[in-house]
Tab-separated table of C-alpha atoms in Angstrom:
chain	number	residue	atom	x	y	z
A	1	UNK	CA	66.162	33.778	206.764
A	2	UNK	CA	68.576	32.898	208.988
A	3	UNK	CA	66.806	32.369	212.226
A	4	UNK	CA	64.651	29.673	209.893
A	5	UNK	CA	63.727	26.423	211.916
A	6	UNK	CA	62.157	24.560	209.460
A	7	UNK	CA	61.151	24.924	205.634
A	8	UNK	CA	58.388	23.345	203.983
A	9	UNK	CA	58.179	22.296	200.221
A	10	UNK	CA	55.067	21.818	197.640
A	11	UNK	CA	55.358	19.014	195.532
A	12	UNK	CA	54.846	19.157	192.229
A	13	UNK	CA	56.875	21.548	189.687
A	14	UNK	CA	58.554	22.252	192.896
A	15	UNK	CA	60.532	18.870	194.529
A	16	UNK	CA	59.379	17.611	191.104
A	17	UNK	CA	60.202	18.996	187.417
A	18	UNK	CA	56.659	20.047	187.251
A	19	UNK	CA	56.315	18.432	183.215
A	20	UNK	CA	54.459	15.532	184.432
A	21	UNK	CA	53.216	12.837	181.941
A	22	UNK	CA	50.125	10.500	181.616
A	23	UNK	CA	51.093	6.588	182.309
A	24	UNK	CA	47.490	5.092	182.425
A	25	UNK	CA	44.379	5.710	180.765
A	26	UNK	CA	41.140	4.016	182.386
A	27	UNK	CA	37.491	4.257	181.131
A	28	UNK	CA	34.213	3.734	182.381
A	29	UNK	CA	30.477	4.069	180.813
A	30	UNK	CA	31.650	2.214	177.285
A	31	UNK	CA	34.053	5.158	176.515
A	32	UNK	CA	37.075	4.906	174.224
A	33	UNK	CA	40.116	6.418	175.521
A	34	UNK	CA	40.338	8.771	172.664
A	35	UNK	CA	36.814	10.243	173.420
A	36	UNK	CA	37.893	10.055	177.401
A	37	UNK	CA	41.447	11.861	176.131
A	38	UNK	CA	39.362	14.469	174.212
A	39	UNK	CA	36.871	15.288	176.880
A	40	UNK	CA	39.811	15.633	179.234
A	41	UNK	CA	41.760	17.849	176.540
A	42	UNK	CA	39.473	19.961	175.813
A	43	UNK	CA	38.652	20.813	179.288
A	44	UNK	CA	42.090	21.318	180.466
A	45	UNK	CA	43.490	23.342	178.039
A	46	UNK	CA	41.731	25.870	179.833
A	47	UNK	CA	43.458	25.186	183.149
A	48	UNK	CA	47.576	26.277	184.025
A	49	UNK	CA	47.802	23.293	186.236
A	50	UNK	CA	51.267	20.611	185.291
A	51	UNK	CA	48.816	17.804	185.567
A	52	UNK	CA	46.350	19.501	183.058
A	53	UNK	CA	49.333	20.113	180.508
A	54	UNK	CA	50.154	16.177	180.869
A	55	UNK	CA	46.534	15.508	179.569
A	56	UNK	CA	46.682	18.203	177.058
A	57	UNK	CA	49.612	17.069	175.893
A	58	UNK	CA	48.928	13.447	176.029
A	59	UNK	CA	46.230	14.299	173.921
A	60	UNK	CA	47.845	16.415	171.052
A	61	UNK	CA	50.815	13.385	171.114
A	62	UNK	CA	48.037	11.059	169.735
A	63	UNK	CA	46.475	13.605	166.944
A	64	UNK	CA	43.816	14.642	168.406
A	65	UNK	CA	42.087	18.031	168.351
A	66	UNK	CA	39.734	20.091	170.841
A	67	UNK	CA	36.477	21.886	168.884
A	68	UNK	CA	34.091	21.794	171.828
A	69	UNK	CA	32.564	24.779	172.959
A	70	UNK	CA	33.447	25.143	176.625
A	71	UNK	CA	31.055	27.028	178.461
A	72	UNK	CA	31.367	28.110	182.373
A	73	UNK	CA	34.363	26.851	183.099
A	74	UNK	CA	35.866	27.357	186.644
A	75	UNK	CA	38.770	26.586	188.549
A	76	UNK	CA	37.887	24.795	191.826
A	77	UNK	CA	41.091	25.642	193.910
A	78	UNK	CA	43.256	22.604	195.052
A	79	UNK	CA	40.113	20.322	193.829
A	80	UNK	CA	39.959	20.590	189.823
A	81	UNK	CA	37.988	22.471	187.439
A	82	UNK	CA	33.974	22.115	186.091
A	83	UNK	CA	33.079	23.050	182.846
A	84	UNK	CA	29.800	23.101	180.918
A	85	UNK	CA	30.081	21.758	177.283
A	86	UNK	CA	27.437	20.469	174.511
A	87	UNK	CA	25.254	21.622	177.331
A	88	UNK	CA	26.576	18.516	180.048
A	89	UNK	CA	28.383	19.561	182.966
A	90	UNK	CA	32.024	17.886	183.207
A	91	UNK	CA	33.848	17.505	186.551
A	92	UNK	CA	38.092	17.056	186.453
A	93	UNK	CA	39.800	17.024	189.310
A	94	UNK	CA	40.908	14.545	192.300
A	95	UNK	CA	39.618	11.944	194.357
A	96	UNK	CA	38.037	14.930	196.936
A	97	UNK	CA	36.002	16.717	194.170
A	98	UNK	CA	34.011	14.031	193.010
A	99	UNK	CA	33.442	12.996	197.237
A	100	UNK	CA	32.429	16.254	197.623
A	101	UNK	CA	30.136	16.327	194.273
A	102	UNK	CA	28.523	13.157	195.272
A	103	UNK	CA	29.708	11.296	192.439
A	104	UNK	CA	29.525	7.473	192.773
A	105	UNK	CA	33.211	6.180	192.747
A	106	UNK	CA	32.640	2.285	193.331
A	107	UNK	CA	33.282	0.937	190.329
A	108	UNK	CA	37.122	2.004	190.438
A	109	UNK	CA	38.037	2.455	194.086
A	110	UNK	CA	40.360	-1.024	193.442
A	111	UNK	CA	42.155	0.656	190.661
A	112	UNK	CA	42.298	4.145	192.474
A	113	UNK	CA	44.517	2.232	194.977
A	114	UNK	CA	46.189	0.681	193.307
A	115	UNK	CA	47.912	3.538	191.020
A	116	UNK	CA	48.337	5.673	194.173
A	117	UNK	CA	50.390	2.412	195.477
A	118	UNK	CA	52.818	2.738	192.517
A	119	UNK	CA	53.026	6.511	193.598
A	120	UNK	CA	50.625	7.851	190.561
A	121	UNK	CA	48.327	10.919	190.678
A	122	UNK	CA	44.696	10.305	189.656
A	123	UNK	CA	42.572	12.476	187.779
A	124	UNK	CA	39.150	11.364	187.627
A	125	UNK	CA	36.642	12.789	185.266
A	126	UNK	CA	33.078	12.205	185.231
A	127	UNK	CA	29.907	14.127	184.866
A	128	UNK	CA	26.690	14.602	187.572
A	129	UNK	CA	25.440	11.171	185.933
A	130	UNK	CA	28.792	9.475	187.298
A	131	UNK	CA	32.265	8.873	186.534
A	132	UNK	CA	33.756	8.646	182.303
A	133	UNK	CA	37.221	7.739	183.308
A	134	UNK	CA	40.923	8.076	185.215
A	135	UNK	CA	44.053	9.259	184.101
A	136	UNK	CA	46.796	8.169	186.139
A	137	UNK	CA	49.422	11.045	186.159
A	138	UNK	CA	53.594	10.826	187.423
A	139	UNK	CA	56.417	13.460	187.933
A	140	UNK	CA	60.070	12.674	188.117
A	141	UNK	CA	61.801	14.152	190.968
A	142	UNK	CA	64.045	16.868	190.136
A	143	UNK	CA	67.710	15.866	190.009
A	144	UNK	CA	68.910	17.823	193.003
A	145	UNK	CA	66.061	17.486	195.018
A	146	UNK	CA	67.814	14.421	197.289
A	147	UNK	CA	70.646	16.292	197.810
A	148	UNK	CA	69.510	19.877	198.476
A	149	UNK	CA	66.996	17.981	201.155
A	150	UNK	CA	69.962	16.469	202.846
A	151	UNK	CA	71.981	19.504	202.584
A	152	UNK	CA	68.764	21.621	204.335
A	153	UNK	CA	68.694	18.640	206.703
A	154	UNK	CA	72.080	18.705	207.891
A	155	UNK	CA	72.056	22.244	208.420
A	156	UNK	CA	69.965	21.061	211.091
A	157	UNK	CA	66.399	22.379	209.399
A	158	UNK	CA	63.262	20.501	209.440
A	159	UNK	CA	62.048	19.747	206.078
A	160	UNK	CA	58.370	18.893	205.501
A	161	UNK	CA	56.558	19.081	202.153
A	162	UNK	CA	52.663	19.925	201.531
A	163	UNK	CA	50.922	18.990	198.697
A	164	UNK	CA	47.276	18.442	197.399
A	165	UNK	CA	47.891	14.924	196.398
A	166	UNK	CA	47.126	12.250	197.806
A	167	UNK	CA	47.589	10.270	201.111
A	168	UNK	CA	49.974	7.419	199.351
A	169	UNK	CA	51.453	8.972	196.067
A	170	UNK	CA	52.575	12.028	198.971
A	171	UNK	CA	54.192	9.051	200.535
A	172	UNK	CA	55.827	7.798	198.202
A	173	UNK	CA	57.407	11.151	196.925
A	174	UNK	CA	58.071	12.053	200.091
A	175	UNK	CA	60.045	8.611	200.671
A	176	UNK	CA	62.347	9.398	197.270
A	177	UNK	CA	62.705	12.566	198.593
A	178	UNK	CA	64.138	11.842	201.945
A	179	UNK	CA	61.295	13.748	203.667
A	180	UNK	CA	59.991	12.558	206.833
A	181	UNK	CA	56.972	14.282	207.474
A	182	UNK	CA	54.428	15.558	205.544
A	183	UNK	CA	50.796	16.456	204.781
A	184	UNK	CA	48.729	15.385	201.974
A	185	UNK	CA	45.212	16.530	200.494
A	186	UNK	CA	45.590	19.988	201.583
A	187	UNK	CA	43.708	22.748	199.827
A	188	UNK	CA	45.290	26.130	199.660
A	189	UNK	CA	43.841	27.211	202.734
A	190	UNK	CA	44.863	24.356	204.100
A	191	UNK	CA	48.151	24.723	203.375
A	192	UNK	CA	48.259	28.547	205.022
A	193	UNK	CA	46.856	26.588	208.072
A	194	UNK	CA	49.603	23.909	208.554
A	195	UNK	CA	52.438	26.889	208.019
A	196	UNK	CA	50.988	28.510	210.716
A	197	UNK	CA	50.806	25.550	213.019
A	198	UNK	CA	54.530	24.580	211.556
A	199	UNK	CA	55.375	28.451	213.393
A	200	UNK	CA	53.802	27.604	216.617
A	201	UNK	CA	55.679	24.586	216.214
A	202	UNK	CA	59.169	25.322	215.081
A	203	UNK	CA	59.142	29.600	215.474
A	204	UNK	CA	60.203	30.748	211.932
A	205	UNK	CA	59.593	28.855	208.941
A	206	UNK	CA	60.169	29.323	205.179
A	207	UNK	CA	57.545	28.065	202.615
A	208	UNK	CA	58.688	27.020	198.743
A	209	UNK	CA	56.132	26.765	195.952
A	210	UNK	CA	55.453	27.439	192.112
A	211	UNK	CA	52.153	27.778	191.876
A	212	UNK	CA	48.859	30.012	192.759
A	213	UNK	CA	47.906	27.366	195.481
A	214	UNK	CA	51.247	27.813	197.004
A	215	UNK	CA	51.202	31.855	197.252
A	216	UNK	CA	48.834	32.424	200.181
A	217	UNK	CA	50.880	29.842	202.027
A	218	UNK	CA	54.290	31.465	201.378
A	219	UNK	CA	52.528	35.173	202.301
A	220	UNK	CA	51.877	33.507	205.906
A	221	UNK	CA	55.526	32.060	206.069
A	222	UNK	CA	58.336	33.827	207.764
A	223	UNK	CA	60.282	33.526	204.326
A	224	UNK	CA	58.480	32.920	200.720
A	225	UNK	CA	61.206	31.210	198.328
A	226	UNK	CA	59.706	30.782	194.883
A	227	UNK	CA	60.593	29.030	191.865
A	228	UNK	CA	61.624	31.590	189.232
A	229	UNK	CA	61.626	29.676	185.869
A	230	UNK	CA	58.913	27.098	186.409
A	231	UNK	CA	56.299	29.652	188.881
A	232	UNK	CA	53.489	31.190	188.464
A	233	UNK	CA	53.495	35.367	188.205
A	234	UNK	CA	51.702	35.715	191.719
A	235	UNK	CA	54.122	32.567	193.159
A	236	UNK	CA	56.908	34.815	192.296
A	237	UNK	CA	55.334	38.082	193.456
A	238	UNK	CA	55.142	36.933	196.937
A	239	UNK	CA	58.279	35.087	197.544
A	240	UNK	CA	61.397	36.800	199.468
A	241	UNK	CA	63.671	34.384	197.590
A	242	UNK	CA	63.497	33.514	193.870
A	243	UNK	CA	64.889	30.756	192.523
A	244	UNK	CA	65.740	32.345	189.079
A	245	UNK	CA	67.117	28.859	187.838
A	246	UNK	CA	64.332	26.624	189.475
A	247	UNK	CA	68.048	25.151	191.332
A	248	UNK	CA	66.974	23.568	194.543
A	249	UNK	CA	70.480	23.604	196.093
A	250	UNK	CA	70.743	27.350	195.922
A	251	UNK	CA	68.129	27.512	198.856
A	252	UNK	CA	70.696	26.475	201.280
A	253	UNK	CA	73.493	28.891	199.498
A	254	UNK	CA	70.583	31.782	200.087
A	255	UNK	CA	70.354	30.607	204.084
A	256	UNK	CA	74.104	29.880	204.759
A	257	UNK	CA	74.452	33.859	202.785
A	258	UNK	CA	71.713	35.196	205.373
A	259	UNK	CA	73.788	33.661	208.052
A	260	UNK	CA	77.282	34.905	206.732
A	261	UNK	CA	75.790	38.465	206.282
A	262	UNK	CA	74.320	38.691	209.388
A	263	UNK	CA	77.256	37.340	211.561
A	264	UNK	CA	79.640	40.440	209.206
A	265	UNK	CA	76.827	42.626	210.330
A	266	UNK	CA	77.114	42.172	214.005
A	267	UNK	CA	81.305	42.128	213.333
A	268	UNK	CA	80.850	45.329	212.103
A	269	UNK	CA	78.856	46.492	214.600
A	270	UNK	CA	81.167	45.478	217.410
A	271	UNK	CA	83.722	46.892	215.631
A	272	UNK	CA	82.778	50.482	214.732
A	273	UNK	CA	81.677	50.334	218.941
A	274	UNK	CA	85.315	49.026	219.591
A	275	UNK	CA	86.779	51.840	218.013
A	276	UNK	CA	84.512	53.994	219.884
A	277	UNK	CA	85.418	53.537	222.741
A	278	UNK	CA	89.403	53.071	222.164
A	279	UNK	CA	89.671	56.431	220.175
A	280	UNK	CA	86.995	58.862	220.944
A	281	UNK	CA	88.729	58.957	225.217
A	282	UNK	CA	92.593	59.425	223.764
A	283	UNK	CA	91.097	61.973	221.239
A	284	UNK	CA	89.529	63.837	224.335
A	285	UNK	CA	92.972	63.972	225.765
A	286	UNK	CA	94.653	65.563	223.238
A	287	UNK	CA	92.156	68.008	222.654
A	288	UNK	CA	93.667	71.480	223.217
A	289	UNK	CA	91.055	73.956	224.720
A	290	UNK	CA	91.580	77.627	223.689
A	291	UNK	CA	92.531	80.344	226.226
């Protein structure tokens, strides 16, 4: 940890508190936002993403209940989830799943950009037939995060964060943040990519994270540093470092201890050598040889 260069960051439940909460609700197709809230609910309370518990959440906040019979759901990693139910196939998930799907998107590109421009995450969901609605998603910076970035930064580390989200609500999160540079709309294997262009870049780098689409990306980093409290089990598995109080600052304590431990390690060294050679030559001297 202590020959660390640079460290990167995820972004949400890790620079943010990861308990995000649903600002906007948008509909398409003639749908109420109670039917769009229960389609959404009922599909994501089979998902352990932050932005799914917002939904789920939002949903239970207003009295509503989930009865459907979900059928073949799956977890499309860094993308959403799909999930079969009364026999129509659901898509949930971000702007790059329903590209990738095909799904028309035209009839709210306008109001896309325009909640990313305030710095909002959208969830879109929609089925093969086209898209139901958007829920437009924020997460509050945590309240060290500005100050453990400027601590890392004036320890002379560069600090970049990766995240999933996209181009302009990275941007703006990064801005609060005091970040510089970053990448946005990154996949998980994305994310193991730009760590190991960030080592060709900067030599060793550290990766911190909370989630499953964090861990491959902190298994390719020089050091893992995972968020104890708020992680995932395999997050917290694979990190070197845990953050047992989810405490931001206490990732430059853990490098400035790396540094303090090694320098007593190489005083030590020189020292037991020192004595070495001082004592073991006037102990030779007064060695007396039997006759």
């Amino acid at each position: 940890a202590q020959e660390l260069k640079a460290i990167a960051f995820d972004k949400t439940g890790t620079l943010t508190i990861g308990r995000p909460v649903v600002t906007d609700i948008l509909t398409f197709d003639d749908l109420a936002e109670k039917e769009l809230l229960v389609l959404a609910g009922a599909i994501e309370s089979r998902s352990e993403h932050p932005l799914a518990d917002a939904i789920v959440r939002r949903a239970k906040e207003l009295g509503l209940s989930f009865s459907q019979d979900i059928k073949e759901f799956e977890a499309l990693a860094g993308l959403g989830v799909r999930a079969k139910m009364n026999e129509k196939l659901y898509y949930i998930g971000n702007l790059r799943l329903f590209q990738e799907k095909g799904i028309s998107l035209d009839p709210a590109r306008d109001v896309i950009s325009r909640l990313e421009n305030e710095g909002k995450t959208t969830v879109l969901l929609g089925s093969e037939q086209g898209l139901l609605g958007i829920l437009a998603v924020t997460d509050e910076l945590r309240v060290e995060t500005r100050n453990a970035i400027k601590a890392l930064k004036d320890s002379g580390l560069k600090v970049i964060m990766l995240t999933g989200d996209n181009e302009k609500t990275a941007q703006a999160i990064a801005s609060q943040a005091g970040i510089d540079e970053y990448l946005a709309g990154l996949l998980p294997d994305e994310k193991v990519s730009a760590i190991n262009k960030l080592k060709v870049k900067y030599g060793y780098v550290a990766m911190v994270g909370d989630g499953i689409n964090d861990a491959p990306a902190m298994a390719v980093s020089n050091v893992g540093i995972a968020m104890g409290a708020a992680g995932t089990d395999i997050a917290i598995e694979t990190g070197d470092i845990v953050l047992m109080s989810d405490d931001l600052s206490r990732i430059n304590y853990a490098l400035q201890l790396s540094r303090r431990s090694i320098s007593n390690i190489r005083q030590n060294i020189a020292a037991s050598l020192l004595i070495v050679v001082v004592l073991i030559p006037q102990f030779e001297n007064h060695l007396i040889v039997p006759k």
